[in-house]
Amino acid sequence: MTRLVNRTHDAKARSFIESANQPGGDFPIQNLPFGVFRRRARQEAERIGVAIGDQVVDLRRAAGHGLFSALGSEIQSALAAPVLNPLVALGRPAAAAVRERLFDLLAQDGPSRNNVVDCLAPAESVELLLPVAIGDYTDFYASIHHATNVGSMFRPENPLLPNYKYVPIGYHGRASSIVVSGTPIKRPMGQIKGDVAADPVFGPSRSLDYESEIGGYLVGGNRQGTEIPIAEAESRIFGLCLLNDWSARDIQAWEYQPLGPFLAKNFATSVSPWVVTMEALAPFRVPGFDRPAGDPAPLPYLFAETDRRAGGIAVATEVYLSSARMRAEGMAPWRVSHASLASMYWTMAQLVTHHASNGCNLRPGDLIGSGTISGPEKENRGCLLELTWRGAEPVTLPTGEIRRFLADGDEVILRAACERAGAARIGFGECRGVVEPA
Ligand code: CA
């Protein structure tokens, strides 16, 4: 897991697609995230695409033109699939080979330009779909800031439970209700019990929330009964996306003991359409969480020197909110908070290794969530539960509207990007969802 930086990371590289060379864009030639799309105007099957500037490269068509013939038949047939799973299953070297070839094809002086141009579709003309057929979804709780904030609301005397610094806490989520960005989210119904009420009632959630997370699509590959050693875990992560773990706090508060989240979480999870590969993120690796003196060292199965040195990823995350009234009045979305994936207590590799440490088999296309990404300051709180301290400190939108939790018509927009001097900016695009009435 050394920082594998190669010519595809050269910050000076330019594409013949001019929109990819605009400073501040999400999709320069150094990014090349994978997704699945179909053209709105045509009756055609879903296909794999790669984002570059304001265009999408149709990889199925490109493979048909023989542009990937040097990479072998396995990769070519994976590129013709309607989902990313076959490509994910081939592992990171295959994705890296496709990335290198695409980098050359899309470069300013690239070969076969006419054939490549024939495979481009303007991003505004396509519908982006769920990129992966997700078999299993697991959500973690890797931000110690989030865990401490939430814990102190419910257990002021004992915010962080004694297992937190030993065990990467997680729960099994539901794959069937994962939707791609742009899908409206219906406010869930559920059992709700007020703090002073004697009995619960069944009705629409009054405390609907978002959670700003980063998701990771897994290569999988460990047979049931076998582990994924920490030194190999990085090779089992295909790429990352934005993830919004919609959460109904009132349903959660009543149902979560003794077995954890259930209907408060599984009605919907939104993901961004573009999967940013681990290769694209190579220039942004940082050390894992710097445990303060007094914290226990990770148990040996969760520790590798490479992971300590470069297991973190400096992804800057942002949450924006836009109410129906803000949109009607033409206002831009309002930035609610910002944080960094680098501040997580556990690295993505540690989450993968822990998940498989009991012999649980992980499969290609499984999705793991990081857990709400929060930082030490109030402006770093990645959900409204934390930001408004369970409603006690409401936020005020630019219209003067007050929010403790989400209102019908509110749109939540997650964004993220990696930026540092000497490297091209790698953006994640957006993960959007509008709340619809119950
Ligand atoms: Ca979560």
CSV table of C-alpha atoms and ligand atoms in Angstrom, one decimal:
chain,number,residue,atom,x,y,z
A,1,MET,CA,0.0,0.0,0.0
A,2,THR,CA,2.8,2.4,-0.8
A,3,ARG,CA,1.7,5.5,-2.6
A,4,LEU,CA,1.4,4.1,-6.1
A,5,VAL,CA,1.7,7.3,-8.1
A,6,ASN,CA,2.3,7.0,-11.8
A,7,ARG,CA,1.9,9.0,-15.0
A,8,THR,CA,-1.9,8.9,-14.6
A,9,HIS,CA,-1.5,11.2,-11.6
A,10,ASP,CA,0.6,13.8,-13.4
A,11,ALA,CA,-1.0,17.1,-12.4
A,12,LYS,CA,0.1,18.7,-15.6
A,13,ALA,CA,-1.6,16.1,-17.9
A,14,ARG,CA,-4.4,17.6,-20.0
A,15,SER,CA,-7.3,16.0,-22.0
A,16,PHE,CA,-8.4,16.9,-25.5
A,17,ILE,CA,-11.8,17.3,-23.8
A,18,GLU,CA,-11.4,20.9,-22.8
A,19,SER,CA,-14.0,20.8,-20.0
A,20,ALA,CA,-11.8,18.3,-18.1
A,21,ASN,CA,-9.0,20.9,-17.9
A,22,GLN,CA,-11.1,23.6,-16.1
A,23,PRO,CA,-9.6,24.3,-12.6
A,24,GLY,CA,-11.9,23.2,-9.8
A,25,GLY,CA,-13.7,20.6,-11.8
A,26,ASP,CA,-14.6,17.2,-10.3
A,27,PHE,CA,-13.6,15.0,-13.3
A,28,PRO,CA,-10.1,15.8,-14.7
A,29,ILE,CA,-8.2,13.2,-16.7
A,30,GLN,CA,-6.5,12.1,-13.4
A,31,ASN,CA,-9.8,11.0,-11.9
A,32,LEU,CA,-11.7,8.8,-14.4
A,33,PRO,CA,-14.4,7.4,-12.0
A,34,PHE,CA,-16.6,4.5,-13.2
A,35,GLY,CA,-20.4,4.6,-13.3
A,36,VAL,CA,-23.4,3.1,-15.2
A,37,PHE,CA,-25.6,5.2,-17.4
A,38,ARG,CA,-28.0,5.2,-20.3
A,39,ARG,CA,-28.8,8.0,-22.8
A,40,ARG,CA,-32.1,9.5,-22.1
A,41,ALA,CA,-33.1,9.9,-25.7
A,42,ARG,CA,-32.2,6.4,-26.9
A,43,GLN,CA,-33.7,3.0,-26.2
A,44,GLU,CA,-30.5,1.3,-25.2
A,45,ALA,CA,-29.3,-0.9,-22.4
A,46,GLU,CA,-27.5,0.3,-19.4
A,47,ARG,CA,-23.7,0.5,-19.8
A,48,ILE,CA,-20.5,1.3,-18.0
A,49,GLY,CA,-19.2,4.9,-18.4
A,50,VAL,CA,-16.4,7.0,-17.1
A,51,ALA,CA,-16.8,10.7,-16.3
A,52,ILE,CA,-14.4,13.2,-17.9
A,53,GLY,CA,-15.1,16.9,-17.7
A,54,ASP,CA,-18.7,17.3,-18.8
A,55,GLN,CA,-18.7,14.1,-20.9
A,56,VAL,CA,-19.3,10.4,-20.2
A,57,VAL,CA,-17.2,7.8,-22.1
A,58,ASP,CA,-19.3,4.8,-23.2
A,59,LEU,CA,-17.0,1.9,-22.3
A,60,ARG,CA,-19.2,-0.7,-23.9
A,61,ARG,CA,-19.0,1.2,-27.2
A,62,ALA,CA,-15.3,1.8,-26.8
A,63,ALA,CA,-14.7,-1.9,-26.2
A,64,GLY,CA,-16.7,-2.6,-29.3
A,65,HIS,CA,-14.4,-0.3,-31.3
A,66,GLY,CA,-11.5,-2.5,-30.0
A,67,LEU,CA,-10.0,0.3,-27.9
A,68,PHE,CA,-9.3,-2.1,-25.0
A,69,SER,CA,-8.3,-5.1,-27.1
A,70,ALA,CA,-4.8,-5.1,-25.7
A,71,LEU,CA,-6.2,-5.7,-22.2
A,72,GLY,CA,-7.6,-9.2,-23.0
A,73,SER,CA,-11.0,-10.7,-23.3
A,74,GLU,CA,-11.9,-10.9,-19.6
A,75,ILE,CA,-11.6,-7.1,-19.1
A,76,GLN,CA,-13.3,-6.4,-22.5
A,77,SER,CA,-16.3,-8.5,-21.6
A,78,ALA,CA,-16.4,-6.9,-18.1
A,79,LEU,CA,-16.6,-3.5,-19.8
A,80,ALA,CA,-19.6,-4.6,-21.8
A,81,ALA,CA,-21.6,-5.5,-18.7
A,82,PRO,CA,-24.6,-3.4,-17.5
A,83,VAL,CA,-23.1,-3.1,-14.0
A,84,LEU,CA,-19.6,-2.7,-12.5
A,85,ASN,CA,-19.6,-6.1,-10.7
A,86,PRO,CA,-17.6,-8.1,-13.3
A,87,LEU,CA,-15.0,-5.4,-13.4
A,88,VAL,CA,-14.9,-5.1,-9.6
A,89,ALA,CA,-14.5,-8.9,-9.3
A,90,LEU,CA,-11.4,-8.7,-11.5
A,91,GLY,CA,-9.7,-6.6,-8.8
A,92,ARG,CA,-7.8,-3.4,-8.7
A,93,PRO,CA,-5.1,-4.4,-11.3
A,94,ALA,CA,-7.8,-4.7,-14.0
A,95,ALA,CA,-9.3,-1.3,-13.0
A,96,ALA,CA,-5.9,0.2,-13.0
A,97,ALA,CA,-5.2,-1.2,-16.5
A,98,VAL,CA,-8.5,0.3,-17.9
A,99,ARG,CA,-7.6,3.6,-16.2
A,100,GLU,CA,-4.2,3.7,-17.8
A,101,ARG,CA,-5.6,2.9,-21.3
A,102,LEU,CA,-8.3,5.5,-20.9
A,103,PHE,CA,-5.8,8.1,-19.7
A,104,ASP,CA,-3.8,7.6,-22.9
A,105,LEU,CA,-7.0,7.6,-25.1
A,106,LEU,CA,-8.3,10.8,-23.5
A,107,ALA,CA,-4.9,12.7,-23.4
A,108,GLN,CA,-4.4,15.8,-25.4
A,109,ASP,CA,-2.3,13.9,-28.0
A,110,GLY,CA,-4.1,10.6,-27.5
A,111,PRO,CA,-4.4,8.0,-30.3
A,112,SER,CA,-7.7,6.9,-32.0
A,113,ARG,CA,-9.3,10.3,-31.3
A,114,ASN,CA,-12.2,9.8,-33.8
A,115,ASN,CA,-13.1,6.5,-32.2
A,116,VAL,CA,-13.0,8.0,-28.7
A,117,VAL,CA,-15.1,11.0,-29.7
A,118,ASP,CA,-17.7,8.5,-31.1
A,119,CYS,CA,-18.0,7.1,-27.6
A,120,LEU,CA,-18.7,10.4,-25.8
A,121,ALA,CA,-22.1,11.5,-24.5
A,122,PRO,CA,-22.7,14.9,-22.9
A,123,ALA,CA,-23.2,14.2,-19.1
A,124,GLU,CA,-26.4,16.3,-19.3
A,125,SER,CA,-27.9,13.9,-21.8
A,126,VAL,CA,-27.5,10.7,-19.7
A,127,GLU,CA,-29.3,9.1,-16.8
A,128,LEU,CA,-26.9,7.9,-14.2
A,129,LEU,CA,-27.9,4.6,-12.5
A,130,LEU,CA,-26.8,2.6,-9.5
A,131,PRO,CA,-23.3,1.6,-10.6
A,132,VAL,CA,-23.1,-1.8,-8.8
A,133,ALA,CA,-25.5,-4.6,-8.0
A,134,ILE,CA,-24.9,-4.5,-4.3
A,135,GLY,CA,-25.2,-7.8,-2.6
A,136,ASP,CA,-24.5,-6.8,1.0
A,137,TYR,CA,-24.2,-3.5,2.7
A,138,THR,CA,-22.6,-2.9,6.1
A,139,ASP,CA,-22.4,0.5,7.8
A,140,PHE,CA,-19.7,1.3,10.3
A,141,TYR,CA,-19.3,4.0,13.0
A,142,ALA,CA,-15.7,4.9,12.4
A,143,SER,CA,-15.7,8.6,13.5
A,144,ILE,CA,-14.8,9.0,17.1
A,145,HIS,CA,-16.1,12.5,17.1
A,146,HIS,CA,-19.5,11.3,15.9
A,147,ALA,CA,-19.5,8.5,18.3
A,148,THR,CA,-18.6,10.7,21.2
A,149,ASN,CA,-21.1,13.4,20.3
A,150,VAL,CA,-24.0,11.0,19.9
A,151,GLY,CA,-23.0,9.0,22.9
A,152,SER,CA,-22.9,12.1,25.1
A,153,MET,CA,-26.5,13.1,24.1
A,154,PHE,CA,-27.8,9.7,25.3
A,155,ARG,CA,-25.2,8.9,28.0
A,156,PRO,CA,-23.7,12.1,29.2
A,157,GLU,CA,-21.8,10.4,32.0
A,158,ASN,CA,-20.4,7.7,29.7
A,159,PRO,CA,-20.3,8.9,26.1
A,160,LEU,CA,-17.9,6.5,24.5
A,161,LEU,CA,-18.5,2.8,25.3
A,162,PRO,CA,-15.5,0.8,26.4
A,163,ASN,CA,-15.4,-1.3,23.2
A,164,TYR,CA,-15.0,1.7,20.8
A,165,LYS,CA,-11.2,1.9,20.7
A,166,TYR,CA,-10.9,-1.8,20.2
A,167,VAL,CA,-13.7,-2.9,17.9
A,168,PRO,CA,-14.7,-1.1,14.6
A,169,ILE,CA,-18.4,-0.9,15.4
A,170,GLY,CA,-20.8,-1.7,12.6
A,171,TYR,CA,-24.2,-3.2,11.7
A,172,HIS,CA,-25.6,-5.0,8.7
A,173,GLY,CA,-27.6,-2.6,6.6
A,174,ARG,CA,-30.0,-3.3,3.8
A,175,ALA,CA,-29.0,-3.4,0.1
A,176,SER,CA,-32.5,-3.5,-1.5
A,177,SER,CA,-33.2,0.1,-0.5
A,178,ILE,CA,-29.9,1.7,-1.7
A,179,VAL,CA,-30.7,4.2,-4.4
A,180,VAL,CA,-28.7,6.4,-6.7
A,181,SER,CA,-28.4,10.2,-6.2
A,182,GLY,CA,-31.4,12.1,-7.4
A,183,THR,CA,-34.0,9.5,-6.2
A,184,PRO,CA,-36.6,11.2,-4.0
A,185,ILE,CA,-36.7,9.9,-0.4
A,186,LYS,CA,-40.1,9.3,1.1
A,187,ARG,CA,-40.4,10.2,4.8
A,188,PRO,CA,-40.7,6.9,6.7
A,189,MET,CA,-43.5,5.8,9.0
A,190,GLY,CA,-42.7,4.1,12.2
A,191,GLN,CA,-43.2,3.6,15.9
A,192,ILE,CA,-42.4,6.7,17.8
A,193,LYS,CA,-42.4,7.2,21.6
A,194,GLY,CA,-42.0,10.7,23.0
A,195,ASP,CA,-39.7,11.2,26.0
A,196,VAL,CA,-42.6,11.7,28.4
A,197,ALA,CA,-45.3,9.6,26.6
A,198,ALA,CA,-46.3,6.4,28.1
A,199,ASP,CA,-46.9,4.5,24.9
A,200,PRO,CA,-45.6,4.8,21.3
A,201,VAL,CA,-47.7,5.8,18.3
A,202,PHE,CA,-47.3,4.8,14.7
A,203,GLY,CA,-46.8,7.8,12.3
A,204,PRO,CA,-44.4,9.7,10.0
A,205,SER,CA,-41.0,10.3,11.5
A,206,ARG,CA,-40.6,13.8,12.9
A,207,SER,CA,-36.8,13.6,13.2
A,208,LEU,CA,-35.6,12.6,9.7
A,209,ASP,CA,-31.9,13.2,9.4
A,210,TYR,CA,-29.1,12.6,6.9
A,211,GLU,CA,-25.6,11.1,7.7
A,212,SER,CA,-22.7,12.3,5.5
A,213,GLU,CA,-20.5,9.2,4.8
A,214,ILE,CA,-18.1,7.7,2.3
A,215,GLY,CA,-18.9,4.3,0.9
A,216,GLY,CA,-16.4,1.7,-0.3
A,217,TYR,CA,-17.2,-0.9,-2.9
A,218,LEU,CA,-15.4,-4.2,-2.1
A,219,VAL,CA,-13.5,-6.5,-4.5
A,220,GLY,CA,-14.4,-9.3,-2.0
A,221,GLY,CA,-12.7,-12.6,-2.7
A,222,ASN,CA,-12.3,-14.2,0.7
A,223,ARG,CA,-13.9,-17.6,1.0
A,224,GLN,CA,-16.2,-18.2,3.9
A,225,GLY,CA,-14.1,-19.2,6.9
A,226,THR,CA,-11.0,-17.3,5.7
A,227,GLU,CA,-9.8,-13.9,6.7
A,228,ILE,CA,-8.4,-10.8,4.9
A,229,PRO,CA,-5.1,-9.9,6.5
A,230,ILE,CA,-4.7,-6.2,7.2
A,231,ALA,CA,-1.8,-6.1,4.7
A,232,GLU,CA,-4.1,-7.3,1.9
A,233,ALA,CA,-7.2,-5.3,2.9
A,234,GLU,CA,-6.3,-2.3,0.7
A,235,SER,CA,-6.3,-4.5,-2.4
A,236,ARG,CA,-9.9,-5.6,-1.6
A,237,ILE,CA,-11.3,-2.0,-1.9
A,238,PHE,CA,-12.3,-1.1,-5.5
A,239,GLY,CA,-13.2,2.5,-5.0
A,240,LEU,CA,-15.2,5.0,-3.0
A,241,CYS,CA,-18.5,7.0,-3.3
A,242,LEU,CA,-20.6,9.5,-1.4
A,243,LEU,CA,-23.2,7.8,0.8
A,244,ASN,CA,-26.1,9.3,2.7
A,245,ASP,CA,-27.4,7.1,5.5
A,246,TRP,CA,-30.9,8.6,5.9
A,247,SER,CA,-31.9,8.1,9.5
A,248,ALA,CA,-35.2,8.5,11.4
A,249,ARG,CA,-33.9,9.5,14.9
A,250,ASP,CA,-37.3,9.1,16.6
A,251,ILE,CA,-37.8,5.6,15.3
A,252,GLN,CA,-34.2,4.9,16.1
A,253,ALA,CA,-34.4,6.1,19.7
A,254,TRP,CA,-37.3,3.7,20.4
A,255,GLU,CA,-36.1,0.6,18.5
A,256,TYR,CA,-32.3,0.5,18.8
A,257,GLN,CA,-32.0,-1.4,22.1
A,258,PRO,CA,-31.0,-4.1,22.4
A,259,LEU,CA,-30.0,-5.1,18.8
A,260,GLY,CA,-29.2,-1.8,17.1
A,261,PRO,CA,-30.5,0.1,14.1
A,262,PHE,CA,-33.3,-1.5,12.0
A,263,LEU,CA,-36.3,0.4,10.5
A,264,ALA,CA,-34.8,3.8,11.4
A,265,LYS,CA,-32.2,3.2,8.7
A,266,ASN,CA,-33.2,0.6,6.2
A,267,PHE,CA,-35.9,2.6,4.3
A,268,ALA,CA,-33.3,4.4,2.1
A,269,THR,CA,-29.6,4.9,1.6
A,270,SER,CA,-28.4,7.2,-1.2
A,271,VAL,CA,-25.1,6.8,-3.1
A,272,SER,CA,-23.4,9.0,-5.7
A,273,PRO,CA,-23.3,7.6,-9.2
A,274,TRP,CA,-19.6,7.8,-9.7
A,275,VAL,CA,-17.1,5.4,-8.1
A,276,VAL,CA,-13.7,7.0,-7.6
A,277,THR,CA,-11.1,4.3,-7.8
A,278,MET,CA,-8.5,3.8,-5.1
A,279,GLU,CA,-5.9,4.4,-7.9
A,280,ALA,CA,-7.2,7.9,-8.4
A,281,LEU,CA,-6.9,8.6,-4.7
A,282,ALA,CA,-3.3,7.4,-4.4
A,283,PRO,CA,-1.8,11.0,-4.2
A,284,PHE,CA,-4.1,11.7,-1.2
A,285,ARG,CA,-3.1,9.0,1.2
A,286,VAL,CA,-2.3,10.2,4.7
A,287,PRO,CA,-1.5,8.4,8.0
A,288,GLY,CA,-4.2,6.6,9.9
A,289,PHE,CA,-5.8,8.2,13.0
A,290,ASP,CA,-3.1,9.5,15.3
A,291,ARG,CA,-4.2,7.8,18.5
A,292,PRO,CA,-3.5,10.0,21.5
A,293,ALA,CA,-1.3,8.7,24.3
A,294,GLY,CA,-3.4,6.5,26.6
A,295,ASP,CA,-5.5,5.0,23.8
A,296,PRO,CA,-5.0,1.3,23.3
A,297,ALA,CA,-3.0,0.2,20.3
A,298,PRO,CA,-5.1,-1.7,17.7
A,299,LEU,CA,-5.0,-5.4,18.3
A,300,PRO,CA,-2.4,-7.1,16.1
A,301,TYR,CA,-4.8,-8.3,13.4
A,302,LEU,CA,-5.9,-4.6,12.9
A,303,PHE,CA,-2.4,-3.2,12.7
A,304,ALA,CA,0.0,-2.9,9.8
A,305,GLU,CA,2.8,-0.4,9.6
A,306,THR,CA,1.7,0.5,6.0
A,307,ASP,CA,-1.8,1.2,7.3
A,308,ARG,CA,-0.6,3.3,10.1
A,309,ARG,CA,1.6,5.3,7.7
A,310,ALA,CA,-0.8,5.7,4.8
A,311,GLY,CA,-4.2,4.0,5.6
A,312,GLY,CA,-6.0,7.4,5.8
A,313,ILE,CA,-7.4,9.2,2.8
A,314,ALA,CA,-7.7,13.0,2.8
A,315,VAL,CA,-11.2,13.3,1.3
A,316,ALA,CA,-12.8,16.7,2.3
A,317,THR,CA,-16.6,16.1,2.7
A,318,GLU,CA,-19.4,18.7,2.6
A,319,VAL,CA,-23.1,18.8,3.3
A,320,TYR,CA,-25.4,21.3,1.6
A,321,LEU,CA,-29.1,21.8,2.3
A,322,SER,CA,-31.7,23.4,0.0
A,323,SER,CA,-35.3,23.9,1.2
A,324,ALA,CA,-38.2,24.1,-1.3
A,325,ARG,CA,-38.4,27.8,-0.5
A,326,MET,CA,-34.7,28.4,-1.2
A,327,ARG,CA,-35.1,26.7,-4.6
A,328,ALA,CA,-38.3,28.7,-5.4
A,329,GLU,CA,-36.4,31.9,-4.5
A,330,GLY,CA,-33.4,30.9,-6.7
A,331,MET,CA,-31.0,30.6,-3.8
A,332,ALA,CA,-27.9,28.4,-4.0
A,333,PRO,CA,-27.8,25.4,-1.6
A,334,TRP,CA,-26.5,26.4,1.9
A,335,ARG,CA,-23.4,24.7,3.3
A,336,VAL,CA,-24.3,23.0,6.5
A,337,SER,CA,-21.0,21.4,7.5
A,338,HIS,CA,-17.7,20.1,6.3
A,339,ALA,CA,-15.3,17.4,7.6
A,340,SER,CA,-12.6,15.0,6.5
A,341,LEU,CA,-12.4,11.3,6.0
A,342,ALA,CA,-8.8,11.5,7.3
A,343,SER,CA,-10.2,12.2,10.9
A,344,MET,CA,-11.8,8.7,11.1
A,345,TYR,CA,-10.6,6.5,14.1
A,346,TRP,CA,-10.4,3.4,11.8
A,347,THR,CA,-9.0,3.2,8.3
A,348,MET,CA,-11.0,1.6,5.4
A,349,ALA,CA,-8.5,-1.3,5.5
A,350,GLN,CA,-9.2,-1.9,9.2
A,351,LEU,CA,-12.9,-2.0,8.5
A,352,VAL,CA,-12.5,-4.6,5.8
A,353,THR,CA,-10.1,-6.8,7.9
A,354,HIS,CA,-12.4,-6.6,10.9
A,355,HIS,CA,-15.4,-7.5,8.8
A,356,ALA,CA,-13.8,-10.7,7.5
A,357,SER,CA,-11.9,-11.5,10.7
A,358,ASN,CA,-14.5,-14.0,11.8
A,359,GLY,CA,-14.5,-15.7,8.4
A,360,CYS,CA,-17.4,-13.7,7.0
A,361,ASN,CA,-17.1,-13.9,3.2
A,362,LEU,CA,-17.1,-10.5,1.4
A,363,ARG,CA,-18.2,-10.6,-2.2
A,364,PRO,CA,-17.5,-8.4,-5.2
A,365,GLY,CA,-19.7,-5.3,-5.1
A,366,ASP,CA,-20.4,-5.4,-1.4
A,367,LEU,CA,-20.7,-1.9,0.0
A,368,ILE,CA,-19.3,-0.7,3.3
A,369,GLY,CA,-20.1,2.8,4.8
A,370,SER,CA,-17.6,4.7,6.9
A,371,GLY,CA,-20.2,6.0,9.4
A,372,THR,CA,-21.0,9.6,9.8
A,373,ILE,CA,-18.0,11.7,9.1
A,374,SER,CA,-17.6,14.3,11.8
A,375,GLY,CA,-14.7,16.3,13.2
A,376,PRO,CA,-13.8,18.0,16.4
A,377,GLU,CA,-15.6,21.3,15.8
A,378,LYS,CA,-19.3,22.1,15.6
A,379,GLU,CA,-19.0,23.0,11.9
A,380,ASN,CA,-17.6,19.5,11.3
A,381,ARG,CA,-20.7,17.6,12.5
A,382,GLY,CA,-22.0,15.3,9.7
A,383,CYS,CA,-25.7,14.9,10.7
A,384,LEU,CA,-28.4,17.2,12.1
A,385,LEU,CA,-28.7,15.1,15.3
A,386,GLU,CA,-25.2,16.2,16.2
A,387,LEU,CA,-25.3,19.7,14.6
A,388,THR,CA,-28.5,20.7,16.4
A,389,TRP,CA,-27.7,18.6,19.4
A,390,ARG,CA,-30.9,16.6,19.1
A,391,GLY,CA,-32.9,19.7,18.2
A,392,ALA,CA,-31.8,21.9,21.1
A,393,GLU,CA,-29.6,24.2,18.9
A,394,PRO,CA,-31.6,24.6,15.6
A,395,VAL,CA,-29.9,25.9,12.5
A,396,THR,CA,-31.2,28.8,10.5
A,397,LEU,CA,-31.3,28.6,6.7
A,398,PRO,CA,-30.6,31.8,4.6
A,399,THR,CA,-34.4,32.2,4.2
A,400,GLY,CA,-34.8,32.4,8.0
A,401,GLU,CA,-36.4,29.0,8.0
A,402,ILE,CA,-35.4,26.9,11.1
A,403,ARG,CA,-34.3,23.3,11.0
A,404,ARG,CA,-33.9,20.8,13.9
A,405,PHE,CA,-34.4,17.9,11.5
A,406,LEU,CA,-35.3,17.7,7.8
A,407,ALA,CA,-38.6,19.1,6.5
A,408,ASP,CA,-40.5,17.8,3.5
A,409,GLY,CA,-39.1,19.4,0.3
A,410,ASP,CA,-35.6,19.7,1.8
A,411,GLU,CA,-32.8,18.6,-0.5
A,412,VAL,CA,-29.6,17.2,1.0
A,413,ILE,CA,-26.6,17.4,-1.2
A,414,LEU,CA,-23.3,15.7,-0.3
A,415,ARG,CA,-20.1,16.6,-2.0
A,416,ALA,CA,-16.5,15.7,-1.6
A,417,ALA,CA,-13.1,16.2,-3.2
A,418,CYS,CA,-9.4,15.6,-2.6
A,419,GLU,CA,-7.1,18.6,-3.1
A,420,ARG,CA,-3.5,19.3,-2.4
A,421,ALA,CA,-0.6,21.2,-3.9
A,422,GLY,CA,1.1,19.3,-6.8
A,423,ALA,CA,-1.8,17.0,-7.5
A,424,ALA,CA,-4.9,17.3,-9.7
A,425,ARG,CA,-8.2,17.8,-7.8
A,426,ILE,CA,-10.2,14.6,-7.6
A,427,GLY,CA,-14.0,15.2,-7.1
A,428,PHE,CA,-16.7,12.8,-6.2
A,429,GLY,CA,-19.6,14.6,-7.9
A,430,GLU,CA,-22.7,14.8,-5.8
A,431,CYS,CA,-25.2,12.7,-3.9
A,432,ARG,CA,-28.6,14.3,-3.8
A,433,GLY,CA,-32.0,13.4,-2.4
A,434,VAL,CA,-35.2,15.4,-1.8
A,435,VAL,CA,-37.4,14.5,1.1
A,436,GLU,CA,-41.0,13.7,0.1
A,437,PRO,CA,-44.0,13.6,2.4
A,438,ALA,CA,-44.9,10.3,4.1
B,1,CA,CA,-24.5,5.6,9.4
